[in-house]
CSV table of C-alpha atoms in Angstrom, one decimal:
chain,number,residue,atom,x,y,z
F,1,UNK,CA,114.0,103.2,96.5
F,2,UNK,CA,115.6,106.5,97.0
F,3,UNK,CA,115.7,109.6,99.4
F,4,UNK,CA,112.9,112.5,98.4
F,5,UNK,CA,114.6,115.9,98.8
F,6,UNK,CA,111.6,118.2,100.4
F,7,UNK,CA,113.0,121.5,100.6
F,8,UNK,CA,110.0,123.4,97.9
F,9,UNK,CA,107.3,121.0,99.2
F,10,UNK,CA,106.5,122.7,102.7
F,11,UNK,CA,105.4,126.0,100.9
F,12,UNK,CA,102.7,124.3,99.1
F,13,UNK,CA,100.2,125.0,101.6
F,14,UNK,CA,99.5,128.4,102.0
F,15,UNK,CA,100.2,129.3,98.0
F,16,UNK,CA,97.1,127.2,96.6
F,17,UNK,CA,95.3,129.1,99.0
F,18,UNK,CA,95.8,132.1,98.4
F,19,UNK,CA,95.4,131.7,94.1
F,20,UNK,CA,93.0,128.7,93.9
F,21,UNK,CA,89.6,129.8,91.0
F,22,UNK,CA,87.1,130.2,93.8
F,23,UNK,CA,85.1,130.6,90.9
F,24,UNK,CA,81.2,129.3,92.4
F,25,UNK,CA,81.2,124.8,91.9
F,26,UNK,CA,83.8,122.6,93.2
F,27,UNK,CA,84.8,123.4,96.2
F,28,UNK,CA,84.4,119.6,97.3
F,29,UNK,CA,86.0,116.3,95.2
F,30,UNK,CA,84.1,115.0,93.1
F,31,UNK,CA,82.0,111.4,93.6
F,32,UNK,CA,79.9,109.7,90.1
F,33,UNK,CA,81.1,107.4,87.4
F,34,UNK,CA,83.6,107.5,84.6
F,35,UNK,CA,83.0,104.4,81.6
F,36,UNK,CA,86.6,104.3,80.4
F,37,UNK,CA,88.0,102.1,83.6
F,38,UNK,CA,85.1,99.3,82.7
F,39,UNK,CA,84.6,100.5,79.5
F,40,UNK,CA,86.8,102.4,77.9
F,41,UNK,CA,85.5,103.4,74.2
F,42,UNK,CA,82.8,101.0,74.1
F,43,UNK,CA,79.6,103.1,75.3
F,44,UNK,CA,76.7,105.0,74.1
F,45,UNK,CA,73.9,107.0,75.6
F,46,UNK,CA,72.0,103.4,76.9
F,47,UNK,CA,74.4,102.8,77.8
F,48,UNK,CA,74.9,105.8,80.4
F,49,UNK,CA,72.3,105.9,81.2
F,50,UNK,CA,71.8,102.0,82.0
F,51,UNK,CA,74.4,102.7,84.5
F,52,UNK,CA,72.9,106.0,86.1
F,53,UNK,CA,70.0,104.5,86.5
F,54,UNK,CA,71.9,101.6,88.5
F,55,UNK,CA,73.3,104.3,90.4
F,56,UNK,CA,70.3,105.2,91.2
F,57,UNK,CA,68.9,102.1,92.1
F,58,UNK,CA,72.2,100.6,94.2
F,59,UNK,CA,72.1,103.4,96.8
F,60,UNK,CA,75.1,105.0,94.8
F,61,UNK,CA,73.3,109.0,94.5
F,62,UNK,CA,71.6,108.9,97.9
F,63,UNK,CA,75.5,109.0,99.5
F,64,UNK,CA,76.9,111.8,96.8
F,65,UNK,CA,78.0,110.0,93.9
F,66,UNK,CA,76.1,112.5,91.9
F,67,UNK,CA,78.7,112.8,88.5
F,68,UNK,CA,78.0,110.5,85.8
F,69,UNK,CA,80.6,111.1,83.1
F,70,UNK,CA,81.6,110.6,79.6
F,71,UNK,CA,84.9,109.8,79.0
F,72,UNK,CA,86.9,109.5,75.0
F,73,UNK,CA,85.7,108.4,72.4
F,74,UNK,CA,81.9,109.8,71.8
F,75,UNK,CA,82.9,112.5,68.9
F,76,UNK,CA,82.9,111.7,64.8
F,77,UNK,CA,86.3,112.0,63.7
F,78,UNK,CA,86.2,114.9,61.4
F,79,UNK,CA,84.5,118.4,62.4
F,80,UNK,CA,81.7,120.4,61.2
F,81,UNK,CA,82.1,123.1,58.2
F,82,UNK,CA,81.8,125.6,60.7
F,83,UNK,CA,84.2,123.7,63.4
F,84,UNK,CA,82.4,122.5,66.0
F,85,UNK,CA,82.6,119.3,67.4
F,86,UNK,CA,80.1,116.1,66.6
F,87,UNK,CA,78.8,113.8,68.7
F,88,UNK,CA,78.5,110.3,67.0
F,89,UNK,CA,75.5,110.6,65.4
F,90,UNK,CA,74.8,106.8,66.5
F,91,UNK,CA,76.2,106.3,70.4
F,92,UNK,CA,75.4,109.4,70.4
F,93,UNK,CA,72.4,111.1,68.8
F,94,UNK,CA,71.8,114.2,71.0
F,95,UNK,CA,74.2,115.4,73.9
F,96,UNK,CA,71.5,117.6,74.5
F,97,UNK,CA,69.0,115.0,74.9
F,98,UNK,CA,71.7,112.8,77.1
F,99,UNK,CA,72.3,115.7,79.4
F,100,UNK,CA,68.6,116.6,79.4
F,101,UNK,CA,68.0,112.4,80.8
F,102,UNK,CA,71.2,113.2,83.3
F,103,UNK,CA,69.9,115.5,85.2
F,104,UNK,CA,66.3,114.1,85.0
F,105,UNK,CA,67.8,111.3,87.1
F,106,UNK,CA,69.6,114.3,89.3
F,107,UNK,CA,73.1,113.7,88.4
F,108,UNK,CA,75.2,116.1,86.5
F,109,UNK,CA,77.0,115.5,83.9
F,110,UNK,CA,80.4,115.6,82.1
F,111,UNK,CA,82.1,115.4,78.7
F,112,UNK,CA,85.8,114.7,77.9
F,113,UNK,CA,88.2,116.9,75.8
F,114,UNK,CA,92.2,117.8,75.0
F,115,UNK,CA,94.3,120.4,75.1
F,116,UNK,CA,96.3,119.2,72.2
F,117,UNK,CA,95.4,118.1,68.2
F,118,UNK,CA,93.8,115.4,69.2
F,119,UNK,CA,92.3,113.1,71.8
F,120,UNK,CA,94.5,110.2,73.3
F,121,UNK,CA,91.9,108.1,71.5
F,122,UNK,CA,92.3,110.2,68.0
F,123,UNK,CA,89.0,111.8,68.0
F,124,UNK,CA,89.1,115.8,67.7
F,125,UNK,CA,91.3,117.7,70.4
F,126,UNK,CA,90.4,121.3,71.8
F,127,UNK,CA,93.8,122.9,70.5
F,128,UNK,CA,92.6,127.1,68.7
F,129,UNK,CA,89.1,125.5,69.6
F,130,UNK,CA,89.1,126.4,73.5
F,131,UNK,CA,86.5,128.1,73.1
F,132,UNK,CA,84.5,127.2,70.9
F,133,UNK,CA,84.2,123.6,72.1
F,134,UNK,CA,83.8,124.9,75.4
F,135,UNK,CA,80.6,126.8,74.1
F,136,UNK,CA,79.3,124.0,72.8
F,137,UNK,CA,79.8,121.8,76.0
F,138,UNK,CA,77.5,124.6,77.6
F,139,UNK,CA,74.8,124.7,75.4
F,140,UNK,CA,74.8,120.8,75.8
F,141,UNK,CA,74.3,121.1,79.3
F,142,UNK,CA,77.6,119.4,80.6
F,143,UNK,CA,78.7,121.0,84.0
F,144,UNK,CA,82.4,119.2,84.1
F,145,UNK,CA,84.6,118.4,81.7
F,146,UNK,CA,88.0,116.5,81.8
F,147,UNK,CA,90.8,117.5,79.7
F,148,UNK,CA,94.2,115.3,78.5
F,149,UNK,CA,97.7,116.1,77.6
F,150,UNK,CA,97.3,113.7,73.7
F,151,UNK,CA,99.1,115.2,70.8
F,152,UNK,CA,100.7,118.0,72.1
F,153,UNK,CA,101.6,121.2,69.3
F,154,UNK,CA,104.5,121.6,68.2
F,155,UNK,CA,106.8,124.2,69.8
F,156,UNK,CA,107.2,127.1,67.3
F,157,UNK,CA,103.5,126.2,66.9
F,158,UNK,CA,102.0,126.2,71.2
F,159,UNK,CA,104.8,128.5,72.3
F,160,UNK,CA,103.3,127.3,75.4
F,161,UNK,CA,104.5,124.9,78.5
F,162,UNK,CA,102.3,123.0,80.4
F,163,UNK,CA,100.3,126.0,82.1
F,164,UNK,CA,99.9,128.0,79.0
F,165,UNK,CA,98.5,125.2,77.6
F,166,UNK,CA,95.9,124.5,80.2
F,167,UNK,CA,95.2,127.9,80.6
F,168,UNK,CA,93.7,128.3,77.4
F,169,UNK,CA,90.4,126.2,78.3
F,170,UNK,CA,90.1,127.8,81.4
F,171,UNK,CA,90.2,131.0,79.9
F,172,UNK,CA,87.7,129.6,77.7
F,173,UNK,CA,86.0,128.1,80.1
F,174,UNK,CA,85.5,132.0,82.1
F,175,UNK,CA,84.9,133.6,78.9
F,176,UNK,CA,81.8,131.1,78.9
F,177,UNK,CA,80.6,131.0,82.1
F,178,UNK,CA,81.2,135.3,81.7
F,179,UNK,CA,78.7,134.7,78.6
F,180,UNK,CA,75.9,132.4,79.9
F,181,UNK,CA,76.3,132.2,83.6
F,182,UNK,CA,77.2,128.5,83.5
F,183,UNK,CA,80.2,127.6,85.2
F,184,UNK,CA,82.0,123.4,84.2
F,185,UNK,CA,83.8,121.7,86.9
F,186,UNK,CA,87.3,122.3,85.6
F,187,UNK,CA,89.7,118.5,85.9
F,188,UNK,CA,93.3,118.2,84.4
F,189,UNK,CA,94.7,115.3,82.9
F,190,UNK,CA,98.4,115.8,82.3
F,191,UNK,CA,99.3,112.9,84.3
F,192,UNK,CA,101.2,114.6,86.9
F,193,UNK,CA,103.8,116.6,84.2
F,194,UNK,CA,105.4,119.9,85.4
F,195,UNK,CA,104.6,119.8,88.5
F,196,UNK,CA,101.2,120.5,88.2
F,197,UNK,CA,100.5,119.7,92.2
F,198,UNK,CA,102.4,123.7,92.6
F,199,UNK,CA,99.9,125.4,89.7
F,200,UNK,CA,97.2,123.3,89.3
F,201,UNK,CA,95.0,124.5,91.9
F,202,UNK,CA,95.0,128.4,89.6
F,203,UNK,CA,93.2,127.2,86.7
F,204,UNK,CA,91.3,124.2,87.7
F,205,UNK,CA,89.0,122.5,90.4
F,206,UNK,CA,91.3,119.3,90.4
F,207,UNK,CA,94.9,117.7,88.3
F,208,UNK,CA,96.4,114.3,87.9
F,209,UNK,CA,99.3,113.4,89.9
F,210,UNK,CA,100.2,110.2,88.1
F,211,UNK,CA,100.3,107.8,84.9
F,212,UNK,CA,96.7,106.0,84.2
F,213,UNK,CA,96.0,103.6,87.4
F,214,UNK,CA,96.1,99.6,87.0
F,215,UNK,CA,93.3,97.6,89.0
F,216,UNK,CA,96.9,95.5,90.3
F,217,UNK,CA,98.1,96.9,93.9
F,218,UNK,CA,101.1,97.7,92.6
F,219,UNK,CA,99.8,101.1,90.4
F,220,UNK,CA,97.4,101.5,93.7
F,221,UNK,CA,100.3,101.6,96.3
F,222,UNK,CA,102.8,103.6,93.7
F,223,UNK,CA,100.1,105.7,93.3
F,224,UNK,CA,100.2,105.9,97.2
F,225,UNK,CA,103.9,106.9,96.8
F,226,UNK,CA,103.3,109.7,94.7
F,227,UNK,CA,100.4,111.1,96.3
F,228,UNK,CA,102.0,111.4,100.2
F,229,UNK,CA,105.0,114.1,99.5
F,230,UNK,CA,102.8,117.1,98.3
F,231,UNK,CA,99.1,116.6,100.0
F,232,UNK,CA,99.9,119.7,101.3
F,233,UNK,CA,98.2,120.8,97.4
F,234,UNK,CA,94.8,119.8,98.1
F,235,UNK,CA,92.3,122.7,99.8
F,236,UNK,CA,88.8,123.5,98.8
F,237,UNK,CA,88.6,124.7,95.0
F,238,UNK,CA,91.5,122.4,94.4
F,239,UNK,CA,92.5,118.9,95.1
F,240,UNK,CA,94.7,116.3,93.5
F,241,UNK,CA,93.2,113.7,91.1
F,242,UNK,CA,94.7,109.7,92.0
F,243,UNK,CA,92.7,108.9,88.9
F,244,UNK,CA,88.9,106.8,88.3
F,245,UNK,CA,88.4,103.4,91.7
F,246,UNK,CA,89.3,100.7,90.1
F,247,UNK,CA,87.5,98.9,92.5
F,248,UNK,CA,85.1,96.2,91.0
F,249,UNK,CA,88.3,95.6,88.5
F,250,UNK,CA,91.0,92.7,88.2
F,251,UNK,CA,92.7,91.2,90.6
F,252,UNK,CA,92.4,93.1,93.6
F,253,UNK,CA,91.8,91.6,96.7
F,254,UNK,CA,89.0,93.0,98.8
F,255,UNK,CA,91.1,94.2,101.2
F,256,UNK,CA,92.9,96.0,98.5
F,257,UNK,CA,90.3,97.7,97.4
F,258,UNK,CA,89.9,99.1,100.5
F,259,UNK,CA,92.7,100.5,101.1
F,260,UNK,CA,92.0,102.1,98.1
F,261,UNK,CA,89.3,103.8,98.3
F,262,UNK,CA,90.1,104.3,102.4
F,263,UNK,CA,93.0,106.8,100.6
F,264,UNK,CA,91.8,108.2,97.6
F,265,UNK,CA,88.6,109.2,100.2
F,266,UNK,CA,90.7,110.2,102.5
F,267,UNK,CA,93.3,112.2,101.3
F,268,UNK,CA,89.8,114.6,99.0
F,269,UNK,CA,90.8,112.6,95.5
F,270,UNK,CA,87.7,112.5,93.3
F,271,UNK,CA,86.0,109.4,93.6
F,272,UNK,CA,84.7,108.2,90.5
F,273,UNK,CA,84.0,104.4,90.1
F,274,UNK,CA,84.6,103.2,86.8
F,275,UNK,CA,83.5,99.6,87.1
F,276,UNK,CA,80.5,97.6,85.5
F,277,UNK,CA,77.3,98.4,87.7
F,278,UNK,CA,76.2,95.5,86.4
F,279,UNK,CA,78.3,93.0,87.4
F,280,UNK,CA,79.6,94.7,90.2
F,281,UNK,CA,79.7,92.6,93.7
F,282,UNK,CA,77.8,93.4,97.1
F,283,UNK,CA,81.4,93.1,98.1
F,284,UNK,CA,82.2,95.7,96.1
F,285,UNK,CA,79.5,98.1,96.1
F,286,UNK,CA,79.0,98.2,100.1
F,287,UNK,CA,83.2,99.7,100.2
F,288,UNK,CA,82.4,102.4,98.0
F,289,UNK,CA,79.3,103.1,99.9
F,290,UNK,CA,80.9,103.6,103.3
F,291,UNK,CA,79.3,106.5,104.7
F,292,UNK,CA,81.4,106.9,107.2
F,293,UNK,CA,84.9,107.1,105.1
F,294,UNK,CA,82.7,109.8,102.6
F,295,UNK,CA,81.7,112.2,105.4
F,296,UNK,CA,85.3,112.6,105.7
F,297,UNK,CA,86.5,113.1,101.8
F,298,UNK,CA,83.0,115.2,101.5
F,299,UNK,CA,83.6,117.4,104.6
F,300,UNK,CA,82.3,120.8,104.7
F,301,UNK,CA,85.1,122.1,107.5
F,302,UNK,CA,88.2,120.5,106.8
F,303,UNK,CA,88.9,120.5,102.7
F,304,UNK,CA,93.0,119.5,102.8
F,305,UNK,CA,94.1,116.3,102.8
F,306,UNK,CA,95.7,114.1,105.4
F,307,UNK,CA,99.0,113.6,105.6
F,308,UNK,CA,101.5,110.5,107.0
F,309,UNK,CA,103.1,111.0,110.0
F,310,UNK,CA,105.1,108.3,109.6
F,311,UNK,CA,107.2,106.7,106.8
F,312,UNK,CA,107.2,102.9,108.8
F,313,UNK,CA,109.3,100.3,106.7
F,314,UNK,CA,111.1,103.4,106.1
F,315,UNK,CA,112.6,106.2,106.9
F,316,UNK,CA,110.4,109.9,106.7
F,317,UNK,CA,110.4,111.0,103.3
F,318,UNK,CA,111.7,107.9,101.9
F,319,UNK,CA,110.5,107.7,97.7
F,320,UNK,CA,109.3,103.8,97.8
F,321,UNK,CA,106.5,102.5,95.4
F,322,UNK,CA,106.4,99.3,97.3
F,323,UNK,CA,106.1,100.2,100.4
F,324,UNK,CA,105.0,103.7,100.8
F,325,UNK,CA,103.9,105.4,103.6
F,326,UNK,CA,101.8,103.9,106.7
F,327,UNK,CA,100.7,105.9,108.7
F,328,UNK,CA,99.0,109.0,108.7
F,329,UNK,CA,96.5,111.6,109.8
F,330,UNK,CA,94.6,114.5,109.3
F,331,UNK,CA,91.6,117.2,111.0
F,332,UNK,CA,87.9,116.9,109.7
F,333,UNK,CA,84.9,117.9,110.8
F,334,UNK,CA,83.9,115.1,112.9
F,335,UNK,CA,87.4,114.0,115.0
F,336,UNK,CA,91.2,114.1,114.3
F,337,UNK,CA,91.1,110.7,111.4
F,338,UNK,CA,93.9,108.8,111.3
F,339,UNK,CA,95.0,105.9,108.7
F,340,UNK,CA,96.8,103.0,108.5
F,341,UNK,CA,98.7,100.6,106.0
F,342,UNK,CA,100.1,97.7,105.7
F,343,UNK,CA,102.0,98.2,102.7
F,344,UNK,CA,103.9,93.8,103.5
F,345,UNK,CA,102.1,91.1,101.8
F,346,UNK,CA,101.0,89.5,105.3
F,347,UNK,CA,99.3,90.6,108.2
F,348,UNK,CA,100.6,92.5,110.5
F,349,UNK,CA,100.6,94.9,113.7
F,350,UNK,CA,101.0,98.9,113.3
F,351,UNK,CA,101.2,100.7,116.1
F,352,UNK,CA,101.8,104.9,117.0
F,353,UNK,CA,102.2,107.2,119.3
F,354,UNK,CA,99.3,109.5,119.3
F,355,UNK,CA,101.2,112.0,119.8
F,356,UNK,CA,102.8,112.0,116.0
F,357,UNK,CA,100.5,113.0,114.7
F,358,UNK,CA,100.1,116.9,114.9
F,359,UNK,CA,96.7,117.4,116.0
F,360,UNK,CA,96.1,115.0,119.5
F,361,UNK,CA,96.5,116.8,122.6
F,362,UNK,CA,99.7,115.9,124.8
F,363,UNK,CA,97.5,114.6,128.4
F,364,UNK,CA,94.8,113.7,126.8
F,365,UNK,CA,92.7,110.2,125.6
F,366,UNK,CA,91.3,109.7,122.9
F,367,UNK,CA,87.5,108.1,122.5
F,368,UNK,CA,88.7,105.1,119.2
F,369,UNK,CA,86.5,105.3,116.4
F,370,UNK,CA,86.9,102.9,113.7
F,371,UNK,CA,85.4,103.8,110.0
F,372,UNK,CA,85.4,100.5,108.4
F,373,UNK,CA,83.7,98.3,111.4
F,374,UNK,CA,81.1,101.1,112.2
F,375,UNK,CA,82.1,100.6,116.4
F,376,UNK,CA,83.3,102.1,119.1
F,377,UNK,CA,86.6,101.0,120.2
F,378,UNK,CA,87.1,101.9,123.6
F,379,UNK,CA,89.8,104.4,124.3
F,380,UNK,CA,93.4,105.8,123.8
F,381,UNK,CA,95.5,106.4,125.9
F,382,UNK,CA,98.8,107.7,124.4
F,383,UNK,CA,99.6,104.5,121.8
F,384,UNK,CA,97.3,102.3,119.6
F,385,UNK,CA,98.4,99.7,117.8
F,386,UNK,CA,96.2,97.6,115.2
F,387,UNK,CA,95.7,94.0,115.2
F,388,UNK,CA,96.3,91.5,112.1
F,389,UNK,CA,95.7,94.3,109.1
F,390,UNK,CA,95.7,92.1,106.7
F,391,UNK,CA,98.0,92.0,103.6
F,392,UNK,CA,97.7,95.6,101.9
F,393,UNK,CA,95.1,96.9,104.0
F,394,UNK,CA,93.9,99.4,106.0
F,395,UNK,CA,92.5,100.7,108.7
F,396,UNK,CA,91.0,103.9,109.3
F,397,UNK,CA,89.8,106.3,112.3
F,398,UNK,CA,88.0,108.9,113.9
F,399,UNK,CA,89.7,109.9,118.2
F,400,UNK,CA,88.3,112.2,119.3
F,401,UNK,CA,88.9,114.0,122.6
F,402,UNK,CA,87.9,111.9,125.8
F,403,UNK,CA,89.8,113.9,129.2
F,404,UNK,CA,92.9,114.1,131.3
F,405,UNK,CA,94.6,110.3,130.2
F,406,UNK,CA,94.8,108.8,134.4
F,407,UNK,CA,97.9,110.4,136.5
F,408,UNK,CA,100.8,109.1,137.8
F,409,UNK,CA,102.0,108.0,134.3
F,410,UNK,CA,105.3,107.4,133.8
F,411,UNK,CA,107.0,109.0,131.8
F,412,UNK,CA,105.6,112.4,132.2
F,413,UNK,CA,106.5,113.2,128.6
F,414,UNK,CA,104.7,110.9,125.3
F,415,UNK,CA,106.7,111.0,122.1
F,416,UNK,CA,109.5,113.2,120.5
F,417,UNK,CA,108.8,115.3,122.7
F,418,UNK,CA,110.6,112.9,125.7
F,419,UNK,CA,114.3,113.9,124.4
F,420,UNK,CA,113.2,117.5,125.8
F,421,UNK,CA,110.7,116.3,129.3
F,422,UNK,CA,111.5,119.0,131.5
F,423,UNK,CA,109.8,120.2,135.0
F,424,UNK,CA,109.2,123.2,135.9
F,425,UNK,CA,111.9,123.4,137.7
F,426,UNK,CA,114.7,123.1,134.7
F,427,UNK,CA,114.8,119.1,135.2
F,428,UNK,CA,115.5,117.4,132.4
F,429,UNK,CA,113.6,114.3,133.3
F,430,UNK,CA,115.7,111.0,131.9
């Protein structure tokens, strides 16, 4: 492990707020479905429409999952004689028919392309066809574009860095929006290259911060570690993207899947389901439908991510993909949110002083709501302990002010303030 240098991080919040694009779409994190994690290239119109129908049947649309997005492999290998990208004539014979069906079911429709010569699966990329492809996607009725990072042109051809490479499509989408009045949500998939959290909000609504996710705990914990240092980049209209959800895939336990979902939701990342809904278990479906967790992700008052206030096992600001930050908090419309993660391979108690979080007031006691058990768990005075948190498990809490704390508590100051705890006459408490 290594200690992370933090000097540049503190300036992120103001910079991204000032530069975020506010073009009428993408204010809140996208919720929906992407077929890649479950099906890769084995997709067609029938599968996509059936998946959308499952989403309605299972109540996923009702709780906010309102996008159905294609990923790679939808196109023919060659463009038309006039340069247009063409959908696969067998698997996607009419993209307009596909989007019309999705819209009729109540969903937005998403499509995929690449900033290079080819997509990652070898289909036509959009380099040097940016505006042409943007117009095609708009004419087909798509509402969302995921834009990947494969097949990068040689330097003496592109003569751009990462920002410029993605700016080309951002400009194309803006030009098409000006001509047609239709604006697509723009999602960068550049795998965290070139410190995208410093500039992504200037040209897009979300940006991938890391390599592709996998349905194993070590992948989940590594991504949690990565995002813990850059939470300030997220706000309305622009946010860190931790990749598609793996809930229902691989060997994730129930508690690991809960942790995965809780982190993604509370850091305000996009929530894109990526499993085969025909075979999803009720247990995993219940995770995806937790409306108290979703409410934080879709908060209409606070667009910011929760952030760590203590790393726990490690010293603060330690980079450790196995044991990322454990203690997180942030404001929400309905109270102060806390997230506690047990990164150990065995159950553990997790304790914190309330005022370790900057969003908590000293001298106040707080009611405690558990966002997973959906129960009110009494009142916390100065500290809280979550008992016997499962291995790789999570606790998500909502705290609200519940009057002054009891009089006469000793010491008279809690937490960090104790080192400077001083009476009105200048006497320091010791």
